[in-house]
Coordinates of C-alpha atoms and ligand atoms in Angstrom, one line a residue:
Chain A
M1 CA 3.3 83.6 93.2
S2 CA 5.4 81.4 95.4
E3 CA 6.9 77.9 95.1
G4 CA 4.1 76.7 97.3
I5 CA 5.0 73.0 96.8
S6 CA 1.6 71.6 95.9
Q7 CA -0.9 74.4 96.5
P8 CA -1.8 77.5 94.6
D9 CA -1.0 80.9 96.1
Q10 CA -4.7 81.9 96.0
P11 CA -6.4 79.9 98.7
Q12 CA -9.0 77.5 97.5
A13 CA -11.8 75.7 99.2
L14 CA -11.2 71.9 99.3
E15 CA -14.2 69.8 98.7
G16 CA -14.9 66.9 101.0
H17 CA -15.6 63.5 99.6
A18 CA -18.5 61.2 100.1
G19 CA -17.8 58.6 102.8
D20 CA -15.4 61.0 104.6
K21 CA -13.5 59.5 107.5
D22 CA -12.0 62.6 109.1
L23 CA -10.8 66.1 108.6
F24 CA -7.9 64.9 106.6
S25 CA -10.0 63.4 103.8
K26 CA -10.0 66.7 101.9
F27 CA -6.3 66.2 101.2
D28 CA -6.8 62.8 99.6
D29 CA -6.3 64.1 96.0
I30 CA -3.0 65.9 97.0
I31 CA -1.8 62.8 98.7
A32 CA -2.6 60.7 95.7
M33 CA -0.9 63.2 93.3
R34 CA 2.3 63.1 95.4
Q35 CA 2.3 59.4 95.7
G36 CA 1.9 59.0 92.0
L37 CA 5.0 61.1 91.4
L38 CA 7.1 59.2 93.9
D39 CA 5.8 55.8 92.6
S40 CA 7.2 56.8 89.2
G41 CA 10.6 56.4 90.9
V42 CA 11.9 59.9 90.9
E43 CA 13.9 61.4 93.8
D44 CA 11.4 63.4 95.9
P45 CA 11.9 67.1 94.8
F46 CA 10.3 68.3 98.0
N47 CA 12.4 66.4 100.5
L48 CA 15.9 67.5 99.8
V49 CA 18.2 67.7 102.7
M50 CA 21.3 69.8 102.8
E51 CA 23.7 67.9 105.0
K52 CA 26.4 70.5 104.8
V53 CA 26.5 74.0 103.4
L54 CA 29.9 74.9 102.0
S55 CA 29.3 78.4 100.7
P56 CA 26.5 80.5 99.3
T57 CA 26.7 78.5 96.1
R58 CA 27.7 74.9 97.2
A59 CA 26.3 72.3 99.6
I60 CA 26.3 68.6 100.2
C61 CA 22.8 67.5 99.3
N62 CA 21.6 63.9 99.7
G63 CA 25.3 62.9 99.9
R64 CA 26.4 64.7 96.8
E65 CA 28.4 68.0 96.3
T66 CA 25.9 70.2 94.6
I67 CA 25.9 73.7 93.0
L68 CA 23.0 75.7 94.4
L69 CA 21.0 77.4 91.7
G70 CA 17.7 77.4 93.6
T71 CA 18.2 79.6 96.7
Y72 CA 17.3 83.2 97.1
N73 CA 20.8 84.0 98.3
Y74 CA 21.0 86.6 95.4
M75 CA 23.8 88.6 96.9
G76 CA 25.7 85.8 98.6
M77 CA 25.6 87.4 102.0
T78 CA 25.1 84.3 104.1
F79 CA 28.8 83.6 104.7
D80 CA 30.0 87.2 104.5
P81 CA 32.6 87.5 107.4
D82 CA 31.3 90.8 108.7
V83 CA 27.7 89.5 108.7
V84 CA 28.6 86.3 110.5
E85 CA 30.8 88.2 113.0
A86 CA 27.9 90.6 113.8
G87 CA 25.6 87.7 114.5
K88 CA 28.1 86.0 116.8
Q89 CA 28.7 89.2 118.7
A90 CA 25.0 89.8 119.2
L91 CA 24.4 86.3 120.3
A92 CA 27.1 86.7 122.9
D93 CA 26.0 90.1 124.0
F94 CA 22.2 89.9 123.9
G95 CA 21.5 86.1 124.1
S96 CA 19.7 83.7 121.9
G97 CA 16.3 85.3 121.7
T98 CA 14.0 88.1 123.0
T99 CA 11.1 86.0 124.3
G100 CA 8.7 88.8 123.6
S101 CA 6.7 90.9 121.2
R102 CA 8.1 94.1 119.7
V103 CA 5.6 96.1 121.6
L104 CA 6.4 94.6 125.0
N105 CA 9.9 93.3 125.9
G106 CA 11.0 92.4 122.4
T107 CA 12.5 95.6 121.1
Y108 CA 16.3 95.6 121.6
Q109 CA 18.8 98.1 120.3
G110 CA 19.4 95.7 117.3
H111 CA 15.8 96.0 116.2
K112 CA 16.1 99.8 116.2
D113 CA 19.4 99.6 114.4
V114 CA 18.1 97.4 111.6
E115 CA 15.1 99.8 111.1
E116 CA 17.6 102.7 110.9
A117 CA 19.5 100.7 108.3
L118 CA 16.4 100.2 106.3
K119 CA 15.5 103.9 106.4
D120 CA 18.9 104.7 105.1
F121 CA 18.8 102.0 102.4
Y122 CA 15.5 103.1 101.0
D123 CA 15.8 106.8 102.0
M124 CA 12.4 106.7 103.6
D125 CA 11.0 108.1 106.8
H126 CA 9.6 104.9 108.4
A127 CA 10.6 101.3 108.7
M128 CA 8.9 98.5 110.5
V129 CA 10.5 95.1 111.0
F130 CA 8.4 91.9 111.1
S131 CA 9.4 88.3 112.0
T132 CA 9.0 87.3 108.3
G133 CA 8.2 88.8 104.9
Y134 CA 5.0 86.7 104.9
Q135 CA 3.9 88.4 108.1
A136 CA 4.8 91.8 106.8
N137 CA 2.4 91.3 103.8
L138 CA -0.2 89.7 106.0
G139 CA 0.0 92.4 108.6
I140 CA 0.2 95.6 106.5
I141 CA -2.4 94.5 103.9
S142 CA -5.0 93.2 106.4
T143 CA -4.6 96.2 108.7
I144 CA -4.9 99.0 106.1
A145 CA -7.5 97.4 103.8
G146 CA -10.6 96.4 105.8
K147 CA -14.3 95.8 105.2
G148 CA -15.7 98.0 102.5
D149 CA -12.2 98.9 101.0
Y150 CA -11.1 97.6 97.7
I151 CA -7.9 95.8 96.9
V152 CA -6.9 95.6 93.2
L153 CA -4.0 93.1 92.7
D154 CA -2.2 91.0 90.1
I155 CA -3.6 87.5 89.7
D156 CA 0.0 86.0 90.1
S157 CA 0.5 87.6 93.6
H158 CA 2.4 85.7 96.3
A159 CA 0.5 83.6 98.9
S160 CA 1.3 86.1 101.7
I161 CA -0.5 88.9 99.7
W162 CA -3.6 86.7 99.1
D163 CA -3.7 85.8 102.8
G164 CA -3.4 89.4 103.8
C165 CA -6.3 90.3 101.6
A166 CA -8.4 87.5 103.0
M167 CA -7.6 88.4 106.6
G168 CA -8.6 92.0 106.2
N169 CA -12.0 91.3 104.6
A170 CA -11.6 94.0 101.9
E171 CA -13.3 93.5 98.5
V172 CA -10.6 91.7 96.4
V173 CA -10.4 92.4 92.7
P174 CA -7.7 90.6 90.8
F175 CA -6.6 91.5 87.2
K176 CA -4.7 89.5 84.6
H177 CA -0.9 89.4 85.2
N178 CA 0.9 92.6 84.3
D179 CA -2.1 93.8 82.2
I180 CA -2.2 97.6 82.6
E181 CA -5.5 98.0 80.8
A182 CA -7.2 95.3 82.9
M183 CA -6.0 97.0 86.0
E184 CA -7.3 100.4 84.9
K185 CA -10.7 99.0 84.0
R186 CA -11.1 97.6 87.5
L187 CA -10.0 100.8 89.2
R188 CA -12.4 102.8 87.1
R189 CA -15.4 100.8 88.2
I190 CA -14.8 101.0 91.9
P191 CA -17.0 103.5 93.7
E192 CA -15.2 106.8 93.8
D193 CA -15.4 107.3 97.6
A194 CA -14.2 103.8 98.5
G195 CA -10.7 103.2 99.9
K196 CA -8.5 101.7 97.3
L197 CA -5.2 99.7 97.6
V198 CA -3.3 98.5 94.5
I199 CA -0.8 95.7 95.2
L200 CA 2.0 94.8 92.8
E201 CA 5.3 93.0 92.9
G202 CA 8.5 94.3 91.4
V203 CA 9.7 90.9 90.3
Y204 CA 7.3 88.0 90.0
S205 CA 9.3 85.0 91.2
M206 CA 7.8 82.2 89.1
L207 CA 8.9 83.5 85.7
G208 CA 11.3 86.1 86.9
D209 CA 9.5 88.8 84.9
I210 CA 9.1 92.4 86.2
A211 CA 6.0 94.6 86.4
P212 CA 5.5 97.7 84.2
L213 CA 5.6 99.8 87.4
K214 CA 6.0 103.2 85.7
E215 CA 2.6 102.8 83.9
M216 CA 0.8 100.9 86.7
V217 CA 1.7 103.3 89.5
A218 CA 0.6 106.2 87.4
V219 CA -2.7 104.6 86.7
A220 CA -3.2 103.7 90.4
K221 CA -2.5 107.3 91.4
K222 CA -4.9 108.6 88.7
Y223 CA -7.7 106.8 90.5
G224 CA -6.6 107.9 94.0
A225 CA -5.4 104.5 95.1
M226 CA -2.6 103.8 97.6
V227 CA 0.1 101.6 96.2
L228 CA 2.0 98.7 97.9
V229 CA 4.9 97.1 96.0
D230 CA 6.5 93.8 97.2
E231 CA 10.2 94.0 96.3
A232 CA 11.2 90.7 97.8
H233 CA 13.1 89.5 94.7
S234 CA 14.9 92.7 93.7
M235 CA 16.5 94.1 96.9
G236 CA 20.2 94.9 96.5
F237 CA 20.5 94.5 92.8
I238 CA 17.7 96.2 90.8
G239 CA 17.8 100.0 90.7
E240 CA 20.8 102.3 91.1
N241 CA 20.8 101.8 94.9
G242 CA 19.3 98.4 94.9
R243 CA 15.9 99.6 96.1
G244 CA 14.1 97.6 93.5
V245 CA 12.0 97.9 90.4
V246 CA 10.3 100.9 92.0
E247 CA 13.7 102.6 91.7
S248 CA 14.6 101.5 88.2
A249 CA 11.2 102.5 87.0
G250 CA 11.5 105.9 88.7
V251 CA 8.4 105.6 90.8
I252 CA 9.7 105.1 94.3
D253 CA 8.4 108.5 95.4
D254 CA 4.8 107.7 94.2
V255 CA 4.7 104.3 96.1
D256 CA 3.1 104.4 99.5
F257 CA 4.6 101.1 100.9
I258 CA 7.4 98.8 100.0
I259 CA 7.4 95.3 101.5
G260 CA 10.6 93.3 101.6
T261 CA 12.2 90.4 103.3
F262 CA 15.6 89.5 104.9
S263 CA 15.2 85.9 103.7
K264 CA 16.6 86.6 100.2
S265 CA 19.3 89.1 99.3
V266 CA 19.9 90.0 103.0
G267 CA 20.6 86.4 103.7
T268 CA 18.8 85.7 107.0
V269 CA 15.2 85.8 108.1
G270 CA 12.7 88.6 108.7
G271 CA 10.4 91.0 106.8
F272 CA 9.8 94.7 106.7
C273 CA 7.7 97.6 105.4
V274 CA 9.1 101.0 104.6
S275 CA 6.9 104.1 104.0
N276 CA 6.9 107.9 104.0
H277 CA 3.3 108.0 105.2
P278 CA 3.2 110.6 108.1
K279 CA 1.0 108.3 110.3
F280 CA 2.8 105.1 109.5
D281 CA 4.1 104.5 113.0
I282 CA 0.5 103.8 114.3
M283 CA 0.9 100.4 112.5
R284 CA 3.0 99.3 115.5
L285 CA -0.1 99.3 117.7
V286 CA -2.8 98.2 115.3
C287 CA -1.1 95.5 113.2
R288 CA -1.8 92.1 114.7
P289 CA 0.9 90.1 113.0
Y290 CA 3.4 92.6 114.4
V291 CA 2.0 92.7 117.9
F292 CA 1.0 89.1 118.6
T293 CA 4.3 87.3 117.8
A294 CA 7.8 87.3 119.2
S295 CA 10.4 89.6 117.7
L296 CA 13.4 88.4 115.8
P297 CA 16.4 87.1 117.8
P298 CA 19.2 89.6 118.4
S299 CA 21.7 87.7 116.2
V300 CA 19.3 87.8 113.3
V301 CA 18.7 91.5 113.4
A302 CA 22.4 92.1 113.8
T303 CA 23.3 90.0 110.7
A304 CA 20.4 91.8 108.8
C305 CA 21.6 95.2 109.8
T306 CA 25.2 94.5 108.8
S307 CA 24.1 92.9 105.5
I308 CA 21.8 95.8 104.5
R309 CA 24.5 98.4 105.2
K310 CA 27.0 96.3 103.1
L311 CA 24.4 96.0 100.3
M312 CA 24.3 99.8 100.0
H313 CA 27.9 99.6 98.6
G314 CA 27.5 96.4 96.6
S315 CA 27.7 97.8 93.1
N316 CA 30.5 95.4 92.0
K317 CA 28.6 92.3 93.2
R318 CA 25.4 93.7 91.6
A319 CA 27.1 94.0 88.2
H320 CA 28.5 90.5 88.5
L321 CA 25.0 89.1 89.3
W322 CA 23.6 90.7 86.2
E323 CA 26.5 89.2 84.1
N324 CA 25.6 85.8 85.5
S325 CA 21.9 86.3 84.7
K326 CA 22.7 87.3 81.2
N327 CA 25.1 84.5 80.6
L328 CA 22.8 81.8 82.0
H329 CA 19.8 83.1 80.0
K330 CA 21.8 83.2 76.8
G331 CA 23.4 79.8 77.4
L332 CA 20.1 78.1 78.1
K333 CA 18.4 79.7 75.1
D334 CA 21.2 78.7 72.8
L335 CA 20.9 75.1 74.1
G336 CA 17.3 75.2 73.0
F337 CA 15.4 75.4 76.3
Q338 CA 12.2 77.4 76.4
L339 CA 12.5 80.2 79.0
G340 CA 10.0 82.3 81.0
T341 CA 11.2 85.6 79.6
D342 CA 12.7 86.6 76.2
E343 CA 15.3 88.7 78.0
P344 CA 16.8 88.3 81.5
Q345 CA 14.8 90.7 83.7
S346 CA 16.0 89.6 87.1
A347 CA 18.2 87.0 88.9
I348 CA 15.5 84.4 88.2
I349 CA 15.6 82.4 85.0
A350 CA 12.6 80.0 84.6
V351 CA 13.0 77.0 82.3
I352 CA 9.6 75.9 81.0
M353 CA 9.1 72.1 81.0
P354 CA 6.8 70.3 78.6
D355 CA 4.9 68.6 81.5
L356 CA 5.2 67.6 85.1
Q357 CA 6.6 64.1 84.4
Q358 CA 9.4 65.4 82.2
G359 CA 10.0 68.3 84.6
A360 CA 10.4 65.9 87.5
A361 CA 12.7 63.7 85.4
M362 CA 14.8 66.7 84.4
W363 CA 15.0 67.9 88.0
E364 CA 16.2 64.5 89.1
A365 CA 18.8 64.3 86.3
L366 CA 20.1 67.7 87.4
I367 CA 20.4 66.9 91.0
K368 CA 22.1 63.6 90.2
N369 CA 24.6 65.6 88.2
G370 CA 25.2 68.0 91.1
L371 CA 22.9 70.9 90.4
Y372 CA 20.0 72.1 92.5
V373 CA 17.2 74.1 91.0
N374 CA 13.6 74.7 92.1
L375 CA 10.9 72.6 90.7
A376 CA 7.6 74.6 90.5
R377 CA 4.5 72.8 89.4
P378 CA 0.8 73.3 89.0
P379 CA -1.3 74.6 90.7
A380 CA 1.3 76.9 92.2
T381 CA 2.5 78.2 88.8
P382 CA 1.0 80.7 86.2
A383 CA -1.0 79.0 83.4
N384 CA -0.3 75.6 85.2
M385 CA 3.2 75.4 83.8
T386 CA 5.9 73.1 85.2
L387 CA 9.0 75.2 85.7
L388 CA 12.6 74.6 86.7
R389 CA 13.4 77.9 88.4
C390 CA 17.0 79.0 88.5
S391 CA 18.0 81.8 90.8
L392 CA 21.5 83.2 90.5
C393 CA 23.9 84.4 93.1
A394 CA 26.5 87.1 92.9
E395 CA 28.9 84.5 94.2
H396 CA 28.5 82.2 91.3
S397 CA 31.7 82.5 89.3
E398 CA 31.7 82.7 85.5
E399 CA 33.2 79.2 85.4
E400 CA 30.4 77.9 87.6
V401 CA 27.8 79.3 85.2
G402 CA 29.6 77.4 82.5
E403 CA 29.5 74.3 84.5
I404 CA 25.8 74.8 85.2
L405 CA 25.2 75.0 81.4
E406 CA 27.1 71.8 80.8
I407 CA 24.9 70.0 83.4
F408 CA 21.7 71.4 81.8
E409 CA 22.9 70.2 78.4
K410 CA 23.7 66.7 79.6
A411 CA 20.4 66.3 81.6
G412 CA 18.3 67.9 78.9
K413 CA 19.6 65.4 76.3
A414 CA 19.3 62.4 78.6
V415 CA 15.6 63.3 79.3
G416 CA 15.0 64.2 75.7
I417 CA 13.8 67.8 76.2
I418 CA 16.4 69.3 73.9
Chain B
M1 CA -31.5 94.8 80.8
D2 CA -33.9 92.3 82.2
R3 CA -33.0 88.9 83.6
A4 CA -33.6 87.1 80.3
E5 CA -31.4 89.4 78.4
V6 CA -28.6 89.1 81.0
D7 CA -29.0 85.3 80.8
A8 CA -28.7 85.3 77.0
K9 CA -25.6 87.5 77.1
I10 CA -23.8 85.4 79.8
R11 CA -24.6 82.2 77.9
E12 CA -22.9 83.7 74.8
I13 CA -19.8 84.7 76.9
A14 CA -19.7 81.2 78.6
E15 CA -19.8 79.4 75.3
P16 CA -16.1 79.3 74.5
F17 CA -15.2 78.4 78.1
N18 CA -17.6 75.5 78.1
K19 CA -15.0 73.1 76.5
K20 CA -17.0 69.9 77.1
G21 CA -20.2 71.3 75.8
V22 CA -22.1 70.8 79.1
T23 CA -25.8 71.8 78.9
I24 CA -26.0 74.9 81.0
T25 CA -29.1 75.2 83.3
E26 CA -29.8 77.4 86.4
E27 CA -28.3 74.6 88.5
T28 CA -25.1 74.1 86.6
S29 CA -22.1 74.4 89.0
F30 CA -19.0 76.3 87.7
Q31 CA -16.6 74.2 89.6
N32 CA -18.1 70.7 89.5
D33 CA -20.0 70.6 86.1
L34 CA -18.1 73.1 84.0
E35 CA -14.8 72.3 85.8
F36 CA -13.5 75.9 85.7
D37 CA -10.1 76.4 87.3
S38 CA -9.0 79.7 88.8
L39 CA -7.5 81.0 85.6
T40 CA -10.6 80.2 83.6
V41 CA -12.7 81.9 86.3
M42 CA -10.6 85.0 86.0
D43 CA -11.0 85.2 82.3
F44 CA -14.7 84.4 82.3
V45 CA -15.4 87.0 85.1
A46 CA -13.3 89.6 83.3
E47 CA -15.4 89.3 80.2
I48 CA -18.7 89.6 82.1
E49 CA -17.3 92.6 84.0
D50 CA -16.4 94.3 80.7
E51 CA -19.7 93.5 79.0
F52 CA -21.8 94.9 81.9
D53 CA -19.3 97.4 83.2
I54 CA -19.5 96.0 86.7
I55 CA -17.1 94.6 89.3
I56 CA -17.6 91.1 90.7
S57 CA -15.1 90.9 93.5
M58 CA -13.7 87.6 94.7
N59 CA -15.7 87.9 97.8
Q60 CA -18.9 88.1 95.6
Q61 CA -17.6 85.3 93.4
A62 CA -17.3 83.1 96.5
E63 CA -21.0 83.3 97.0
I64 CA -21.7 82.2 93.4
E65 CA -21.6 78.5 92.8
K66 CA -24.3 78.0 90.2
Y67 CA -25.1 79.5 86.9
G68 CA -28.5 80.9 88.0
Q69 CA -26.9 82.7 91.0
L70 CA -24.5 84.4 88.6
V71 CA -27.4 85.6 86.4
D72 CA -29.2 86.9 89.4
A73 CA -26.1 88.7 90.7
V74 CA -25.3 90.3 87.4
T75 CA -28.9 91.3 86.8
K76 CA -29.0 93.1 90.1
M77 CA -25.5 94.7 89.7
Q78 CA -26.1 96.2 86.3
A79 CA -29.5 97.6 87.4
D80 CA -27.9 99.5 90.3
Ligands
PLP501 C1 7.0 88.0 96.6 C2 7.2 87.5 98.0 N1 6.7 88.1 99.0 C3 6.9 87.7 100.3 C4 7.7 86.6 100.6 C5 7.8 86.1 102.0 O1 9.1 86.3 102.5 P1 9.6 85.5 103.8 O2 10.3 84.3 103.3 O3 10.4 86.5 104.5 O4 8.4 85.1 104.6 C6 8.3 85.9 99.5 C7 9.1 84.7 99.7 O5 8.8 83.6 100.0 C8 8.0 86.3 98.2 O6 8.5 85.6 97.2

């Protein structure tokens, strides 16, 4: 699942209304819902502007100095001096952009270097870099699972996964979130000779819960399915080498594809797939979202490459991020907030709100007190919950986590949630 | 199982999901009349799949709007 503002991850057909005026009439319900929220007087949660970014954890938002607790800058790499310097150098040496596809004039030395860095990071044979993580999922899934193949996936999957499924025309079979038995039942019923792909995420970003990958990957293998795991929200801090839940669950060797992104822990933009499949390189010719778009700018791949290599040695930062996650989880629980997981499982802590109105009021109270979190609301959330999603950064200090808890207490009491 | 038996079984499964007690006919629409959201659809479909030991992929679900179409589809699938 993703924080898709006001739409669910799973694409849905919108119904037209009688007396339609034009193609935009199908959005009337969404327009009314948004207007209703704004009319109630709250600051628009989806129109925040960061006028100045002071550090990975601080910015000036709508004129106020604000602690950032809703970015995916988990490892705080965006202002790392080596990362910034690498980007400046590449900008000077290679120019501002490639103006071409990876398969034509868009592969520079930097693209090769970042793919080498990914191979080293994951200890895998192949790495392929896309322009975003969205396109990595879209491209790999739609290319390998086509008409007549079956995709078995978790119902809470990210929008980019759903869109990849739809684009490839495979038979799509979802199962209940993290339910091993429901997944197995579906795999068992698929015709034995059909091609099968199981798609899972290491960390699910709405509630910050992790998948039982040890069991699930074993079941997938038992039925001869290939396995793709999206590790967007775990890179750099879950698993001994930061390779994700696949590593901490001990199944990395049984997984066929790992999808990841540069837009979170790596601190820039871009996406990738790593794999040990002997024929993997053919993807570069047959995967349309790789071929028919321009490659990443030289400065972006240079920052990504430097960041990934630094993340390989980031064990101190990793430990501090986990401390932050545990402290925030415990603090919020002690204050009486209802949380998405009983124990902290990742760097995302989701605070469950009673309803959208109180969620929006709470969000506003937090931002006015100088704290930014993500507001996630139905239908983009599991079980139609309204969530305040907090994502921690390795650069949040212990004192800052204390400050965050004070703001939560003040806002929660003012809104009447605790 | 013949169509009547499949129909009876699916009606039984639908009962707890039919929160407003809508009278279900062949023409009843899941989205408009029963107002099933995507999570309800998933749970409802899962129960039917388990009962008949079949798979109704999302691609197949997209073709099914009305109750009668579901009974037809399940009757055919469980016979195969
Ligand atoms: C699980 C998951 N997969 C993929 C993506 C897409 O990543 P990107 O921002 O690089 O397009 C995201 C982030 O939005 C995500 O949360």
